[in-house]
mmCIF file of C-alpha atoms in Angstrom:
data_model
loop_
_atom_site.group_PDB
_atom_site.id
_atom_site.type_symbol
_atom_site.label_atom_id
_atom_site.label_comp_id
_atom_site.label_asym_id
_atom_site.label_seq_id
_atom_site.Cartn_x
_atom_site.Cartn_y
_atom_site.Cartn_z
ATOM 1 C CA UNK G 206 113.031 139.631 72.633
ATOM 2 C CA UNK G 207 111.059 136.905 74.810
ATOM 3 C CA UNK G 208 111.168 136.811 78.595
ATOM 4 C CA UNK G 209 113.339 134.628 80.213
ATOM 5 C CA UNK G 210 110.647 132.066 81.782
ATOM 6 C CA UNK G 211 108.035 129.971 80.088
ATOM 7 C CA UNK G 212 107.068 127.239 82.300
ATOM 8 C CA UNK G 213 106.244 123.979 80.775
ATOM 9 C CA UNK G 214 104.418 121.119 83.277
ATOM 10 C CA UNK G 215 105.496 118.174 81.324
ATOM 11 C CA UNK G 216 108.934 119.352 81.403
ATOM 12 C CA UNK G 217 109.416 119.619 85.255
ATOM 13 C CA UNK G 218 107.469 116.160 85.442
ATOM 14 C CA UNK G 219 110.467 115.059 83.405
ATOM 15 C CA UNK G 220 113.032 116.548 85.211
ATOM 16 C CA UNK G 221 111.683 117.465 89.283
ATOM 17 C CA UNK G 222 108.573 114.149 89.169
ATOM 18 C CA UNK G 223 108.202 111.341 91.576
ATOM 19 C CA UNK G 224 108.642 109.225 89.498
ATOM 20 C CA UNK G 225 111.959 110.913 88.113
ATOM 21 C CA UNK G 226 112.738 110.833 91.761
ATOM 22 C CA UNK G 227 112.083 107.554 92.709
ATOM 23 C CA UNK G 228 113.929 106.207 89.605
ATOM 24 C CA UNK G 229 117.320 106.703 90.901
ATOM 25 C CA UNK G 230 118.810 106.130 94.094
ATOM 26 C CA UNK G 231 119.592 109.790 95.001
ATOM 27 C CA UNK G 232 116.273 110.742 94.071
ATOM 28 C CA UNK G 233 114.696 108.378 96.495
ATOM 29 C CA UNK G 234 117.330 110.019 98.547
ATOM 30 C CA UNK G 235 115.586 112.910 97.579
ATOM 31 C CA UNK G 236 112.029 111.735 98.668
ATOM 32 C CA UNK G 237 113.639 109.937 102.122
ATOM 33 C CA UNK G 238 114.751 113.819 103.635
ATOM 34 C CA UNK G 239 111.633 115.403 102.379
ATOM 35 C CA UNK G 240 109.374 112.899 103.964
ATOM 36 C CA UNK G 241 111.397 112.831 107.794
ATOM 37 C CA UNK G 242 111.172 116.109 107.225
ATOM 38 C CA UNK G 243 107.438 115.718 106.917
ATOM 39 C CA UNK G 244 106.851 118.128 103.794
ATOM 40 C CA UNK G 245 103.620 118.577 102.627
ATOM 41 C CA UNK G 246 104.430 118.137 98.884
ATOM 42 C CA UNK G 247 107.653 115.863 98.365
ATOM 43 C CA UNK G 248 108.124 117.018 94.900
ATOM 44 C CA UNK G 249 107.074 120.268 93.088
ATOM 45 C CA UNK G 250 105.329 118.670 89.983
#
């Protein structure tokens, strides 16, 4: 049996990106919080 996590990068681009994010409104939602909230990195991929 395989362990439970094998990351893949161009997967979470897909799913977690910027541009994923920007491309609907709740993801620019998304983008709007984390960058009041001044974050360093507004998405994780």
């Amino acid at each position: 049996m395989r362990t439970t996590y094998h990351p893949h990068k161009g997967k979470a681009r897909k799913v977690h990106g910027f541009l994923k994010r920007m491309s609907s409104p709740g993801g620019r939602n998304v983008i709007k919080r984390r960058r009041r909230k001044r974050r360093k990195r507004l998405t994780p991929s």
